[in-house]
Amino acid sequence: MGLNYQHNFKNNDARLLTLAYKASTNTSLNSSDFSVLPLLNYQGRVSNTRNDDRTREQTLQLDYVQPIGKQTLEMGLKASFERNGSNYFYQTRDSLTDVFVLDPRLSNNFSYEQAIQAAYSSLIIKKNKWRLQAGGRLEITRLDADFRTSGTLARQHYTNLVPSLNISRQAQRG
């Protein structure tokens, strides 16, 4: 699902305010049954797997464009949130009891969350056939992963400042 809104200002239609929201959800359930036949020194087995996977993502973005004479100032904010989870089971049939037994070494249950918030700005200066765009983006990221089967937690939180510079010249025709 996505919603977008754009506002043009009456006094200057090059001045824009844009708001966008996007949400998505995906779930899937996959399973497999398989048999390995005995061959030479390898013992055969009957196994099955199941994976229950869920993903949910939301993004919110606000952009603003402000002409200043022949120059243009662009600013924006963006927030993105993602949550994933997976339950993966691997089972092998016990030949004596004919019951499927979970193999924890090959199974995994985990969740993953990612949150990114960003603010960005750039100034575009035009002079004759030349164009200079200078700006930057400040981004804060948080990642959390929980591998419940193994009891392992992984967390990273960091901040990045990314400057940008673009110089271009319009090609001559002819």
PDB file of N, CA and C in Angstrom, residues 41-95:
ATOM      1  N   ASN A  41      27.995 -46.620   1.376  1.00  0.00           N
ATOM      2  CA  ASN A  41      28.132 -46.554   2.833  1.00  0.00           C
ATOM      3  C   ASN A  41      27.237 -45.490   3.461  1.00  0.00           C
ATOM      4  N   TYR A  42      26.382 -44.831   2.676  1.00  0.00           N
ATOM      5  CA  TYR A  42      25.554 -43.750   3.203  1.00  0.00           C
ATOM      6  C   TYR A  42      24.192 -44.294   3.584  1.00  0.00           C
ATOM      7  N   GLN A  43      23.801 -44.038   4.837  1.00  0.00           N
ATOM      8  CA  GLN A  43      22.516 -44.498   5.321  1.00  0.00           C
ATOM      9  C   GLN A  43      21.412 -43.578   4.804  1.00  0.00           C
ATOM     10  N   GLY A  44      20.330 -44.147   4.341  1.00  0.00           N
ATOM     11  CA  GLY A  44      19.223 -43.347   3.833  1.00  0.00           C
ATOM     12  C   GLY A  44      18.433 -42.714   4.969  1.00  0.00           C
ATOM     13  N   ARG A  45      17.595 -41.721   4.611  1.00  0.00           N
ATOM     14  CA  ARG A  45      16.753 -41.082   5.617  1.00  0.00           C
ATOM     15  C   ARG A  45      15.582 -40.399   4.927  1.00  0.00           C
ATOM     16  N   VAL A  46      14.543 -40.152   5.730  1.00  0.00           N
ATOM     17  CA  VAL A  46      13.375 -39.406   5.280  1.00  0.00           C
ATOM     18  C   VAL A  46      13.304 -38.165   6.158  1.00  0.00           C
ATOM     19  N   SER A  47      13.218 -36.989   5.522  1.00  0.00           N
ATOM     20  CA  SER A  47      13.241 -35.729   6.263  1.00  0.00           C
ATOM     21  C   SER A  47      12.167 -34.791   5.728  1.00  0.00           C
ATOM     22  N   ASN A  48      11.880 -33.749   6.533  1.00  0.00           N
ATOM     23  CA  ASN A  48      11.010 -32.689   6.044  1.00  0.00           C
ATOM     24  C   ASN A  48      11.463 -31.362   6.651  1.00  0.00           C
ATOM     25  N   THR A  49      11.116 -30.300   5.952  1.00  0.00           N
ATOM     26  CA  THR A  49      11.455 -28.961   6.421  1.00  0.00           C
ATOM     27  C   THR A  49      10.197 -28.103   6.366  1.00  0.00           C
ATOM     28  N   ARG A  50      10.223 -27.050   7.146  1.00  0.00           N
ATOM     29  CA  ARG A  50       9.137 -26.076   7.119  1.00  0.00           C
ATOM     30  C   ARG A  50       9.738 -24.719   7.445  1.00  0.00           C
ATOM     31  N   ASN A  51       9.365 -23.706   6.671  1.00  0.00           N
ATOM     32  CA  ASN A  51       9.828 -22.347   6.919  1.00  0.00           C
ATOM     33  C   ASN A  51       8.628 -21.410   6.925  1.00  0.00           C
ATOM     34  N   ASP A  52       8.410 -20.767   8.058  1.00  0.00           N
ATOM     35  CA  ASP A  52       7.362 -19.773   8.223  1.00  0.00           C
ATOM     36  C   ASP A  52       8.060 -18.422   8.264  1.00  0.00           C
ATOM     37  N   ASP A  53       7.893 -17.621   7.196  1.00  0.00           N
ATOM     38  CA  ASP A  53       8.641 -16.373   7.026  1.00  0.00           C
ATOM     39  C   ASP A  53       7.669 -15.197   7.002  1.00  0.00           C
ATOM     40  N   ARG A  54       8.014 -14.120   7.730  1.00  0.00           N
ATOM     41  CA  ARG A  54       7.179 -12.918   7.792  1.00  0.00           C
ATOM     42  C   ARG A  54       8.053 -11.684   7.594  1.00  0.00           C
ATOM     43  N   THR A  55       7.574 -10.742   6.790  1.00  0.00           N
ATOM     44  CA  THR A  55       8.281  -9.479   6.566  1.00  0.00           C
ATOM     45  C   THR A  55       7.255  -8.346   6.599  1.00  0.00           C
ATOM     46  N   ARG A  56       7.595  -7.282   7.324  1.00  0.00           N
ATOM     47  CA  ARG A  56       6.738  -6.095   7.374  1.00  0.00           C
ATOM     48  C   ARG A  56       7.636  -4.867   7.278  1.00  0.00           C
ATOM     49  N   GLU A  57       7.271  -3.947   6.379  1.00  0.00           N
ATOM     50  CA  GLU A  57       8.091  -2.753   6.163  1.00  0.00           C
ATOM     51  C   GLU A  57       7.197  -1.526   6.033  1.00  0.00           C
ATOM     52  N   GLN A  58       7.667  -0.413   6.618  1.00  0.00           N
ATOM     53  CA  GLN A  58       6.967   0.865   6.512  1.00  0.00           C
ATOM     54  C   GLN A  58       7.991   1.961   6.241  1.00  0.00           C
ATOM     55  N   THR A  59       7.627   2.883   5.357  1.00  0.00           N
ATOM     56  CA  THR A  59       8.504   4.009   5.027  1.00  0.00           C
ATOM     57  C   THR A  59       7.662   5.281   4.977  1.00  0.00           C
ATOM     58  N   LEU A  60       8.181   6.325   5.601  1.00  0.00           N
ATOM     59  CA  LEU A  60       7.549   7.633   5.591  1.00  0.00           C
ATOM     60  C   LEU A  60       8.592   8.638   5.116  1.00  0.00           C
ATOM     61  N   GLN A  61       8.223   9.485   4.146  1.00  0.00           N
ATOM     62  CA  GLN A  61       9.179  10.440   3.578  1.00  0.00           C
ATOM     63  C   GLN A  61       8.509  11.791   3.357  1.00  0.00           C
ATOM     64  N   LEU A  62       9.239  12.843   3.702  1.00  0.00           N
ATOM     65  CA  LEU A  62       8.785  14.215   3.520  1.00  0.00           C
ATOM     66  C   LEU A  62       9.877  14.960   2.759  1.00  0.00           C
ATOM     67  N   ASP A  63       9.532  15.559   1.621  1.00  0.00           N
ATOM     68  CA  ASP A  63      10.493  16.307   0.807  1.00  0.00           C
ATOM     69  C   ASP A  63       9.965  17.718   0.562  1.00  0.00           C
ATOM     70  N   TYR A  64      10.900  18.673   0.514  1.00  0.00           N
ATOM     71  CA  TYR A  64      10.531  20.069   0.287  1.00  0.00           C
ATOM     72  C   TYR A  64      11.532  20.674  -0.690  1.00  0.00           C
ATOM     73  N   VAL A  65      11.044  21.371  -1.703  1.00  0.00           N
ATOM     74  CA  VAL A  65      11.881  22.054  -2.694  1.00  0.00           C
ATOM     75  C   VAL A  65      11.533  23.535  -2.636  1.00  0.00           C
ATOM     76  N   GLN A  66      12.554  24.384  -2.423  1.00  0.00           N
ATOM     77  CA  GLN A  66      12.363  25.836  -2.314  1.00  0.00           C
ATOM     78  C   GLN A  66      13.291  26.545  -3.294  1.00  0.00           C
ATOM     79  N   PRO A  67      12.734  27.133  -4.364  1.00  0.00           N
ATOM     80  CA  PRO A  67      13.568  27.946  -5.250  1.00  0.00           C
ATOM     81  C   PRO A  67      14.002  29.222  -4.521  1.00  0.00           C
ATOM     82  N   ILE A  68      15.268  29.593  -4.722  1.00  0.00           N
ATOM     83  CA  ILE A  68      15.809  30.836  -4.165  1.00  0.00           C
ATOM     84  C   ILE A  68      16.491  31.550  -5.325  1.00  0.00           C
ATOM     85  N   GLY A  69      15.759  32.428  -5.986  1.00  0.00           N
ATOM     86  CA  GLY A  69      16.280  33.051  -7.204  1.00  0.00           C
ATOM     87  C   GLY A  69      16.478  31.977  -8.258  1.00  0.00           C
ATOM     88  N   LYS A  70      17.712  31.885  -8.790  1.00  0.00           N
ATOM     89  CA  LYS A  70      18.017  30.852  -9.778  1.00  0.00           C
ATOM     90  C   LYS A  70      18.526  29.567  -9.121  1.00  0.00           C
ATOM     91  N   GLN A  71      18.682  29.578  -7.818  1.00  0.00           N
ATOM     92  CA  GLN A  71      19.149  28.411  -7.081  1.00  0.00           C
ATOM     93  C   GLN A  71      17.938  27.632  -6.525  1.00  0.00           C
ATOM     94  N   THR A  72      18.218  26.410  -6.076  1.00  0.00           N
ATOM     95  CA  THR A  72      17.161  25.577  -5.512  1.00  0.00           C
ATOM     96  C   THR A  72      17.684  24.898  -4.246  1.00  0.00           C
ATOM     97  N   LEU A  73      16.898  24.988  -3.187  1.00  0.00           N
ATOM     98  CA  LEU A  73      17.203  24.301  -1.930  1.00  0.00           C
ATOM     99  C   LEU A  73      16.257  23.109  -1.805  1.00  0.00           C
ATOM    100  N   GLU A  74      16.832  21.933  -1.568  1.00  0.00           N
ATOM    101  CA  GLU A  74      16.038  20.715  -1.387  1.00  0.00           C
ATOM    102  C   GLU A  74      16.322  20.173   0.003  1.00  0.00           C
ATOM    103  N   MET A  75      15.262  19.770   0.720  1.00  0.00           N
ATOM    104  CA  MET A  75      15.407  19.213   2.067  1.00  0.00           C
ATOM    105  C   MET A  75      14.451  18.039   2.215  1.00  0.00           C
ATOM    106  N   GLY A  76      14.797  17.137   3.112  1.00  0.00           N
ATOM    107  CA  GLY A  76      13.898  16.017   3.317  1.00  0.00           C
ATOM    108  C   GLY A  76      14.190  15.238   4.578  1.00  0.00           C
ATOM    109  N   LEU A  77      13.183  14.467   4.973  1.00  0.00           N
ATOM    110  CA  LEU A  77      13.269  13.543   6.098  1.00  0.00           C
ATOM    111  C   LEU A  77      12.734  12.198   5.631  1.00  0.00           C
ATOM    112  N   LYS A  78      13.344  11.128   6.127  1.00  0.00           N
ATOM    113  CA  LYS A  78      12.874   9.795   5.754  1.00  0.00           C
ATOM    114  C   LYS A  78      13.052   8.860   6.943  1.00  0.00           C
ATOM    115  N   ALA A  79      12.044   8.034   7.175  1.00  0.00           N
ATOM    116  CA  ALA A  79      12.115   7.014   8.221  1.00  0.00           C
ATOM    117  C   ALA A  79      11.649   5.698   7.626  1.00  0.00           C
ATOM    118  N   SER A  80      12.422   4.657   7.861  1.00  0.00           N
ATOM    119  CA  SER A  80      12.114   3.342   7.327  1.00  0.00           C
ATOM    120  C   SER A  80      12.231   2.316   8.448  1.00  0.00           C
ATOM    121  N   PHE A  81      11.214   1.467   8.581  1.00  0.00           N
ATOM    122  CA  PHE A  81      11.190   0.448   9.628  1.00  0.00           C
ATOM    123  C   PHE A  81      10.883  -0.901   8.989  1.00  0.00           C
ATOM    124  N   GLU A  82      11.718  -1.881   9.300  1.00  0.00           N
ATOM    125  CA  GLU A  82      11.551  -3.213   8.726  1.00  0.00           C
ATOM    126  C   GLU A  82      11.639  -4.249   9.843  1.00  0.00           C
ATOM    127  N   ARG A  83      10.741  -5.224   9.780  1.00  0.00           N
ATOM    128  CA  ARG A  83      10.732  -6.309  10.761  1.00  0.00           C
ATOM    129  C   ARG A  83      10.584  -7.627  10.004  1.00  0.00           C
ATOM    130  N   ASN A  84      11.509  -8.544  10.227  1.00  0.00           N
ATOM    131  CA  ASN A  84      11.484  -9.861   9.590  1.00  0.00           C
ATOM    132  C   ASN A  84      11.548 -10.936  10.665  1.00  0.00           C
ATOM    133  N   GLY A  85      10.947 -12.055  10.377  1.00  0.00           N
ATOM    134  CA  GLY A  85      11.034 -13.195  11.279  1.00  0.00           C
ATOM    135  C   GLY A  85      10.955 -14.472  10.485  1.00  0.00           C
ATOM    136  N   SER A  86      11.599 -15.489  11.005  1.00  0.00           N
ATOM    137  CA  SER A  86      11.584 -16.768  10.314  1.00  0.00           C
ATOM    138  C   SER A  86      11.685 -17.903  11.328  1.00  0.00           C
ATOM    139  N   ASN A  87      10.842 -18.896  11.145  1.00  0.00           N
ATOM    140  CA  ASN A  87      10.922 -20.147  11.896  1.00  0.00           C
ATOM    141  C   ASN A  87      11.223 -21.235  10.881  1.00  0.00           C
ATOM    142  N   TYR A  88      12.398 -21.817  10.984  1.00  0.00           N
ATOM    143  CA  TYR A  88      12.788 -22.878  10.054  1.00  0.00           C
ATOM    144  C   TYR A  88      13.010 -24.149  10.860  1.00  0.00           C
ATOM    145  N   PHE A  89      12.287 -25.211  10.492  1.00  0.00           N
ATOM    146  CA  PHE A  89      12.403 -26.484  11.186  1.00  0.00           C
ATOM    147  C   PHE A  89      12.910 -27.540  10.214  1.00  0.00           C
ATOM    148  N   TYR A  90      13.843 -28.366  10.691  1.00  0.00           N
ATOM    149  CA  TYR A  90      14.337 -29.508   9.922  1.00  0.00           C
ATOM    150  C   TYR A  90      14.140 -30.739  10.785  1.00  0.00           C
ATOM    151  N   GLN A  91      13.402 -31.708  10.258  1.00  0.00           N
ATOM    152  CA  GLN A  91      13.112 -32.923  11.017  1.00  0.00           C
ATOM    153  C   GLN A  91      13.489 -34.146  10.197  1.00  0.00           C
ATOM    154  N   THR A  92      13.955 -35.177  10.894  1.00  0.00           N
ATOM    155  CA  THR A  92      14.305 -36.445  10.258  1.00  0.00           C
ATOM    156  C   THR A  92      13.492 -37.551  10.925  1.00  0.00           C
ATOM    157  N   ARG A  93      12.968 -38.436  10.112  1.00  0.00           N
ATOM    158  CA  ARG A  93      12.163 -39.539  10.652  1.00  0.00           C
ATOM    159  C   ARG A  93      13.072 -40.587  11.271  1.00  0.00           C
ATOM    160  N   ASP A  94      12.768 -40.913  12.521  1.00  0.00           N
ATOM    161  CA  ASP A  94      13.484 -41.981  13.235  1.00  0.00           C
ATOM    162  C   ASP A  94      12.986 -43.309  12.680  1.00  0.00           C
ATOM    163  N   SER A  95      13.899 -44.137  12.165  1.00  0.00           N
ATOM    164  CA  SER A  95      13.499 -45.394  11.519  1.00  0.00           C
ATOM    165  C   SER A  95      12.941 -46.410  12.511  1.00  0.00           C
TER     166      SER A  95
END
